[in-house]
Short mmCIF file of C-alpha atoms and ligand atoms in Angstrom, two decimals:
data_model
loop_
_atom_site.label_atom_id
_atom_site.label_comp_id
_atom_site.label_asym_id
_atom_site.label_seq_id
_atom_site.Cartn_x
_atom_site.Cartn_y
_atom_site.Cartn_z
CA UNK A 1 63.31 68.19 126.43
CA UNK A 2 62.14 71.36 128.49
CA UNK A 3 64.27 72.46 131.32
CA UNK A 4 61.37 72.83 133.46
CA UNK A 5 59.83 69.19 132.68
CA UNK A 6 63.77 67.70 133.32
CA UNK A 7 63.05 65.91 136.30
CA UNK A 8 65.32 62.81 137.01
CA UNK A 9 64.05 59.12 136.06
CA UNK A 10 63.54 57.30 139.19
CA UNK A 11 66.27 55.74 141.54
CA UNK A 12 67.49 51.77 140.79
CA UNK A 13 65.16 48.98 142.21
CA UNK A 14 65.80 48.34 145.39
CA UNK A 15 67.17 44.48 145.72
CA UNK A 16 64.55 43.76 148.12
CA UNK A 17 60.73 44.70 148.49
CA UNK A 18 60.35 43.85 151.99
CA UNK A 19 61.98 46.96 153.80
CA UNK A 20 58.98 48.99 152.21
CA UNK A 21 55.89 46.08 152.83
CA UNK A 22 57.79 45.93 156.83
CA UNK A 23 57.21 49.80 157.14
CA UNK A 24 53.98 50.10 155.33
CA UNK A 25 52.37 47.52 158.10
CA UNK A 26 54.32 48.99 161.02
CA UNK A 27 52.86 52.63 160.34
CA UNK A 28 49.38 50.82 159.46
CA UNK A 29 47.71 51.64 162.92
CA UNK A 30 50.36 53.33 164.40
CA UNK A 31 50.03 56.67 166.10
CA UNK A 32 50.43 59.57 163.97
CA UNK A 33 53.75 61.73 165.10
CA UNK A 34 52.45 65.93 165.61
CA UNK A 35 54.77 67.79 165.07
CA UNK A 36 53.59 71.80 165.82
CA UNK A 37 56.03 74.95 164.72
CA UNK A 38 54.82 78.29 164.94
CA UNK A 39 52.35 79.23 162.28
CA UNK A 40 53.07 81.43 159.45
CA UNK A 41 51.22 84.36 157.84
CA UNK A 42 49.93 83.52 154.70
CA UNK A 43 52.53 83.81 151.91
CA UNK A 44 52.97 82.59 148.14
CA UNK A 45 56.56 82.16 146.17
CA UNK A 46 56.24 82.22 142.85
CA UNK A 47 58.84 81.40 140.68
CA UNK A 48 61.11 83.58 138.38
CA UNK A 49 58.75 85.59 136.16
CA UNK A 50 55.99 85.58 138.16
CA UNK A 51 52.79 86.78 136.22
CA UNK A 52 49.51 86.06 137.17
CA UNK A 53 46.99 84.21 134.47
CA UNK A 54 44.72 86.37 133.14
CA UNK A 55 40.77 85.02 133.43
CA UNK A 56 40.31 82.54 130.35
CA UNK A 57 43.88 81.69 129.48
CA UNK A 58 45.20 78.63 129.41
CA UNK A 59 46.22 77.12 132.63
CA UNK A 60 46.25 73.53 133.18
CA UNK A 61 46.99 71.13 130.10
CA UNK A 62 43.49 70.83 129.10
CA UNK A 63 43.38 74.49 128.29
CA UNK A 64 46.33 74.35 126.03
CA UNK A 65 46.04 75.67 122.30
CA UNK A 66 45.47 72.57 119.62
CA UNK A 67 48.67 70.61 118.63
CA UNK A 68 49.24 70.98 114.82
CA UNK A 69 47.21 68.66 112.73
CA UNK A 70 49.87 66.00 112.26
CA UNK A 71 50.41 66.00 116.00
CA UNK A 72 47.62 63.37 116.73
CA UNK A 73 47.58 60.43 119.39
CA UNK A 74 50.44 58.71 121.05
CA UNK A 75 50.45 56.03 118.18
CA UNK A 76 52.52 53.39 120.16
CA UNK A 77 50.18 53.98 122.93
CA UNK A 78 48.03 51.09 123.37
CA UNK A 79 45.19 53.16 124.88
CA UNK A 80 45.41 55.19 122.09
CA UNK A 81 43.27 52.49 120.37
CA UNK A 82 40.51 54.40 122.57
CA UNK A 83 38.85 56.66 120.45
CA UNK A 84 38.30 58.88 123.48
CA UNK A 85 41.83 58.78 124.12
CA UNK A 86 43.21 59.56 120.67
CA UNK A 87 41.32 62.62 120.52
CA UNK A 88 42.20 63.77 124.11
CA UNK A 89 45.62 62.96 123.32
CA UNK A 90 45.52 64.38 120.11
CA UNK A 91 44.69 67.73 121.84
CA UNK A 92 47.17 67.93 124.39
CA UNK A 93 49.87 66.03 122.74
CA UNK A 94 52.48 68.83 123.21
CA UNK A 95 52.13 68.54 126.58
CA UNK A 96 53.29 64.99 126.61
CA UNK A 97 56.75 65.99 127.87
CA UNK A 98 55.67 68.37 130.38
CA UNK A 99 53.31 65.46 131.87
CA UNK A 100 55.71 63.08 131.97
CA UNK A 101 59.59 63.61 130.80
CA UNK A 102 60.06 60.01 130.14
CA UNK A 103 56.91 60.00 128.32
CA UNK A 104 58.31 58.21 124.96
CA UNK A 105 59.56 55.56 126.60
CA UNK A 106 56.11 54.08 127.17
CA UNK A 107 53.77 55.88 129.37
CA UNK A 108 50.37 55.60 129.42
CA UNK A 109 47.61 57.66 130.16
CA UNK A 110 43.38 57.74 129.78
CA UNK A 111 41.42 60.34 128.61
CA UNK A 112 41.26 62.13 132.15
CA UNK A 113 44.70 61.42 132.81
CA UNK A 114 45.88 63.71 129.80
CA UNK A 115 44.23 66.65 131.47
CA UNK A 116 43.95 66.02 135.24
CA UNK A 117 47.86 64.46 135.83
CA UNK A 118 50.44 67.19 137.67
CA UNK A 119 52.97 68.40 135.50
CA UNK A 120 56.58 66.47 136.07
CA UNK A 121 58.26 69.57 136.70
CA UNK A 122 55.12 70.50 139.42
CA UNK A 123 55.21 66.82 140.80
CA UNK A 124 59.15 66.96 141.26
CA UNK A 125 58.86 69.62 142.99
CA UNK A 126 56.13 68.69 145.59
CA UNK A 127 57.99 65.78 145.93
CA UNK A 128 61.19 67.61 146.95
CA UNK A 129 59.44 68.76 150.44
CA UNK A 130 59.10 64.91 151.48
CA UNK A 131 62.16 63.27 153.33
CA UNK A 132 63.54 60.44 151.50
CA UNK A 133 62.38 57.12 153.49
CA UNK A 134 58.98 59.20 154.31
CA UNK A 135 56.04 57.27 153.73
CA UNK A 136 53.40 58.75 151.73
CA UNK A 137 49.91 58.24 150.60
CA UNK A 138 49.04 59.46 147.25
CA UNK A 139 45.22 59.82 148.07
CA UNK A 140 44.00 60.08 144.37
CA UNK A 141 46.71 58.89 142.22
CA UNK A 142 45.43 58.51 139.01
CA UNK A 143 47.91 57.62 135.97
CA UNK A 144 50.55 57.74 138.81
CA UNK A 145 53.09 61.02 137.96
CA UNK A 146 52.70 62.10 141.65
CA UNK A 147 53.46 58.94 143.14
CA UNK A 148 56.64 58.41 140.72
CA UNK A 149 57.66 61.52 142.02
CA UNK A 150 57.53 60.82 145.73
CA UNK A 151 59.14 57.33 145.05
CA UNK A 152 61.85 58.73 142.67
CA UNK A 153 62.76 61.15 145.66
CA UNK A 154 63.47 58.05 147.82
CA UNK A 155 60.09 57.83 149.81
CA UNK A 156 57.97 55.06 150.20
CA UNK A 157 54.42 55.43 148.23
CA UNK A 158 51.03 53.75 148.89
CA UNK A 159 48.93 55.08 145.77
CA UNK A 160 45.46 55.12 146.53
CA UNK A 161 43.44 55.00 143.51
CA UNK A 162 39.50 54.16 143.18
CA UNK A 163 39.82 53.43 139.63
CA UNK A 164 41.44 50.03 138.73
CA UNK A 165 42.15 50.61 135.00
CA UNK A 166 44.23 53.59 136.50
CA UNK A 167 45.73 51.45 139.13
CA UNK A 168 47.14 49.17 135.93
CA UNK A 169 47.88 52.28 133.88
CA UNK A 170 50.10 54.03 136.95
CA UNK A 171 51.71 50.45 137.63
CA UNK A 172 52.91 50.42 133.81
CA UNK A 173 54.15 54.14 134.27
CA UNK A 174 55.86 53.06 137.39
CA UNK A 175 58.25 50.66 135.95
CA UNK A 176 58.80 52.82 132.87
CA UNK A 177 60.54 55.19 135.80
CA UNK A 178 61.87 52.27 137.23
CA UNK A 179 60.48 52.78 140.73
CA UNK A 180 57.75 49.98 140.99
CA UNK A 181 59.71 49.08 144.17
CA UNK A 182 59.09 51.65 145.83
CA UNK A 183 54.84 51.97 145.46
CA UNK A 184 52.35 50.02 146.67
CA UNK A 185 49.53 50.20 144.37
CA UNK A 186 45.75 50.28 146.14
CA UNK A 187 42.57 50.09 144.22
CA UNK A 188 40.11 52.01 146.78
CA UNK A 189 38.39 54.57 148.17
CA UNK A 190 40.36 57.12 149.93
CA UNK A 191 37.82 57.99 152.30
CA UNK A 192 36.96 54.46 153.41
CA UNK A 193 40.90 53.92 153.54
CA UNK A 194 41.97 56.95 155.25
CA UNK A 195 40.56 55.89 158.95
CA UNK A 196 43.12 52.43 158.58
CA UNK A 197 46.13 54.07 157.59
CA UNK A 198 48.99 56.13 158.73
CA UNK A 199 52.35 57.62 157.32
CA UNK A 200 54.37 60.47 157.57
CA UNK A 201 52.81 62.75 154.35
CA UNK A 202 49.71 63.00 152.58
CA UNK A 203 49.87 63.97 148.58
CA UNK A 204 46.21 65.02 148.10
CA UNK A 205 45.17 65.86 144.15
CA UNK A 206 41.35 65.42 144.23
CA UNK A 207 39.22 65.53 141.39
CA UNK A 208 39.15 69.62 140.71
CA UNK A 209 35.53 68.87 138.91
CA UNK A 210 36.78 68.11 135.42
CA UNK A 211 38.38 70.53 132.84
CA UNK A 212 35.04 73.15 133.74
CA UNK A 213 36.40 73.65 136.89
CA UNK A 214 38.27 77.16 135.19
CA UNK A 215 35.19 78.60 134.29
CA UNK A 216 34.55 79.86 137.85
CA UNK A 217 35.76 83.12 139.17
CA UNK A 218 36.94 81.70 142.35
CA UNK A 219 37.63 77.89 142.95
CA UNK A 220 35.67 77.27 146.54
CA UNK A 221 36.58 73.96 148.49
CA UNK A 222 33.24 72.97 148.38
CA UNK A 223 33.90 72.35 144.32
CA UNK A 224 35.94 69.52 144.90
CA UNK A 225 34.94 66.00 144.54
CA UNK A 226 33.87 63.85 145.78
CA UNK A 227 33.74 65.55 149.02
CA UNK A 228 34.48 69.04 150.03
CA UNK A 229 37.74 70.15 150.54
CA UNK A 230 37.54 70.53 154.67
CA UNK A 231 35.96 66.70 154.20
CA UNK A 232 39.05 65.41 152.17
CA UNK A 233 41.62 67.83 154.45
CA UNK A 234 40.24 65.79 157.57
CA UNK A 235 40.64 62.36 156.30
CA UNK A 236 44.53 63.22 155.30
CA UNK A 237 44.84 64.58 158.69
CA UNK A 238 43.71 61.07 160.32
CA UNK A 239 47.02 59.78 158.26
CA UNK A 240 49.68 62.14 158.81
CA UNK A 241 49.63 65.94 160.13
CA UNK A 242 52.09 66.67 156.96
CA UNK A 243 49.88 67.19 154.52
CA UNK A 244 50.36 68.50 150.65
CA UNK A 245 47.35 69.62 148.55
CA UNK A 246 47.02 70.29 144.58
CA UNK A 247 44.38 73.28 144.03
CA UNK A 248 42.87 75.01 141.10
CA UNK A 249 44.70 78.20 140.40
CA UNK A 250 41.81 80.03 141.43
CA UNK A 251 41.27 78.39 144.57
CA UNK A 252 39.90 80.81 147.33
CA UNK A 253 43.51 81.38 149.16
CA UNK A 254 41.36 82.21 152.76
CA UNK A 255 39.65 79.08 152.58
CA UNK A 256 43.06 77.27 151.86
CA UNK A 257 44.29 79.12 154.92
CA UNK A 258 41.55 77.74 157.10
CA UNK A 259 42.40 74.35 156.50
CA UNK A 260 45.85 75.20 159.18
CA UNK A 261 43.24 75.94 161.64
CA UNK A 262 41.91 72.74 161.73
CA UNK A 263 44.46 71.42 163.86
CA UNK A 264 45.36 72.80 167.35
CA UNK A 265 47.49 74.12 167.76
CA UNK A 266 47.34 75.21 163.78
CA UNK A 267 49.62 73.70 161.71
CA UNK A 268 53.17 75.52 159.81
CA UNK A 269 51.42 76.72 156.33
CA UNK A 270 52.68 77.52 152.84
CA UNK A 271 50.88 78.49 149.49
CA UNK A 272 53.33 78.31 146.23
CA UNK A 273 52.10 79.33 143.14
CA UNK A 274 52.95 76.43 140.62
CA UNK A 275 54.30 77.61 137.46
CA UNK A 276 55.18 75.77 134.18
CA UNK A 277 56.90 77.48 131.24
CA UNK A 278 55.76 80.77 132.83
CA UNK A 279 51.63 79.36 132.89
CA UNK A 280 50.07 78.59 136.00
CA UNK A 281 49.23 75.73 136.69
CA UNK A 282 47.84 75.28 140.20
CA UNK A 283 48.51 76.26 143.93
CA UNK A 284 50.39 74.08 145.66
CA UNK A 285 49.36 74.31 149.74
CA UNK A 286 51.78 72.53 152.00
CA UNK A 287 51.07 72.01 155.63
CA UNK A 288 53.10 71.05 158.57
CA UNK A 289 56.48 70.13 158.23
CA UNK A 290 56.18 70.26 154.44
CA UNK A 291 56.04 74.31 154.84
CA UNK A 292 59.36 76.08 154.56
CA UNK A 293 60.16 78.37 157.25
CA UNK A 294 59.85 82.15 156.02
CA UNK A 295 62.84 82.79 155.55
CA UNK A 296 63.38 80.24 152.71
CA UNK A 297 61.13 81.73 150.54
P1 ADP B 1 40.20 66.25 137.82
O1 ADP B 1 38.75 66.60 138.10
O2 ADP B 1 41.15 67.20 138.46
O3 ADP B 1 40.45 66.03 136.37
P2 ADP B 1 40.09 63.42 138.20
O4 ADP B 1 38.64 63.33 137.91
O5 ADP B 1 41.01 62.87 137.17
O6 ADP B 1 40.52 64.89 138.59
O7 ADP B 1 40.35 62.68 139.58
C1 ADP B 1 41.64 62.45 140.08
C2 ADP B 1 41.77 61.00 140.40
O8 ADP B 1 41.14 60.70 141.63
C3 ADP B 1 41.13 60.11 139.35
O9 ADP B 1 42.11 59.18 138.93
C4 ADP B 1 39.98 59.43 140.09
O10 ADP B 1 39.74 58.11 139.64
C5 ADP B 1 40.50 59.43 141.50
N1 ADP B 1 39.47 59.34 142.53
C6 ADP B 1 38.26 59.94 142.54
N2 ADP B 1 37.61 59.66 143.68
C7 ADP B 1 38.43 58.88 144.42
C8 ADP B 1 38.35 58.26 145.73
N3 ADP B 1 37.25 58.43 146.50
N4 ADP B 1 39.39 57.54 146.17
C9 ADP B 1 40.49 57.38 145.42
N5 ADP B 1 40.64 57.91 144.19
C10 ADP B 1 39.62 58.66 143.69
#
């Protein structure tokens, strides 16, 4: 296994559900907790060996080279009876690992879930600016690597998902992790959600436009979908002011920026550069308490 994909498998199962259903419903309608620091200049960490894509190469999964021919579909993967998902999987079947660590022990995944799902190594990371005990919204949660993240760091996940056969897909993934317990699986709308909800973090990861989403110079908020990135900022910001966001690598940095200024006073801001075996993968913005202080970078 990669060092970089060698996150840990999830905590036990809790004994009981009901500390986690008790705390979802008492922060359902509660009043959001602000929590203001000074605000920082922008600033990105990369990691060791820093070095910066160059236009064209590959970036996230779906740009990766072609597996050898032998290296087809996940055969013990019941999607992979999908035709769609044997070739997808076919193509980024080296990735499997990097996607998810614990991936031969049964995860599944759909066509767009082999090239849209955060890395492990990305994921665990993210995950590692939550508290343990926070509760967290996964606003787009697809096949579910995000959300078994957040959960295997000891928070407590609502997974918002508008696509049911995901929903089922991230459930599976979920107990292959052995953290079920600890996410509350909803098939919805984020947007329509949003207004009804509260928690302590926000995980956004919104659909970056597909894998043509490279082929611009510079990724504008307005490319996300389905709304804008200011839209889909706002409605986190109704749910918690600690917000985490998932960008194209080539996200306009400014206009990432401006998103702090949305609050008043603006909220603590940081960009990391998210790096996998030395590729790029994505910026990661973190907002509010989810920021490190300067000094930590
Ligand atoms: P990408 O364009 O980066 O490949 P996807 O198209 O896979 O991203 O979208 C990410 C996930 O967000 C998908 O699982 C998709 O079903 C889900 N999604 C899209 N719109 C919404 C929404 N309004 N509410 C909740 N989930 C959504």
């Amino acid at each position: 296994m990669a060092k970089a994909n060698a996150a840990p498998p999830g905590p036990r199962r809790r004994s009981r559900a009901f500390p986690f259903v008790h705390r979802f419903f008492r922060l359902v309608g509660a009043t959001a907790t602000k929590t203001f620091r000074r605000r920082r200049r922008l600033t990105a960490r990369s990691t060791r060996n820093r070095r910066v894509a160059r236009p064209g190469e590959p970036n996230r999964p779906e740009e990766a080279e072609q597996p050898p021919e032998q290296a087809v579909g996940p055969a013990r993967d019941p999607d992979a009876a999908d035709a769609d998902t044997t070739v997808v999987a076919g193509k980024y079947w080296a990735h499997r690992h990097s996607l998810f660590s614990l991936y031969d022990r049964g995860v599944r995944m759909d066509p767009e879930g082999w090239y849209s799902a955060t890395p492990e190594s990305v994921a665990a990371l993210q995950a590692a600016r939550a508290a343990p005990g926070d509760l967290v919204v996964d606003a787009f949660a697809g096949c579910g690597g995000n959300s078994i993240q957040f959960a295997a760091r000891g928070c407590y996940v609502v997974a918002v998902e508008i696509d049911p056969r995901k929903v089922e897909l991230a459930a599976h993934n979920a107990r292959v992790y052995g953290v079920e317990d600890r996410i509350e699986f909803v098939v919805g709308d984020f947007f329509r959600l949003a207004p009804s909800l509260k928690a302590d973090l926000v995980f956004l990861s919104p659909p970056w436009g597909g894998p043509s989403y490279i082929q611009a110079p510079v990724y504008t908020l307005d490319m996300l979908k389905p709304k804008d990135g200011y839209a889909t900022f706002q409605a986190a910001q109704k749910i918690a002011p600690n917000v985490i966001m998932f960008l194209p690598r080539t996200v306009d940095m400014s206009q990432v920026e401006e998103l702090s200024w949305l609050s008043c006073p603006p909220l603590d801001f940081e960009i990391e550069e998210s790096y996998v075996h030395h590729r790029l993968k994505g910026i990661t913005a973190y907002f509010g308490r989810t920021a490190r202080p300067p000094s930590d970078h």
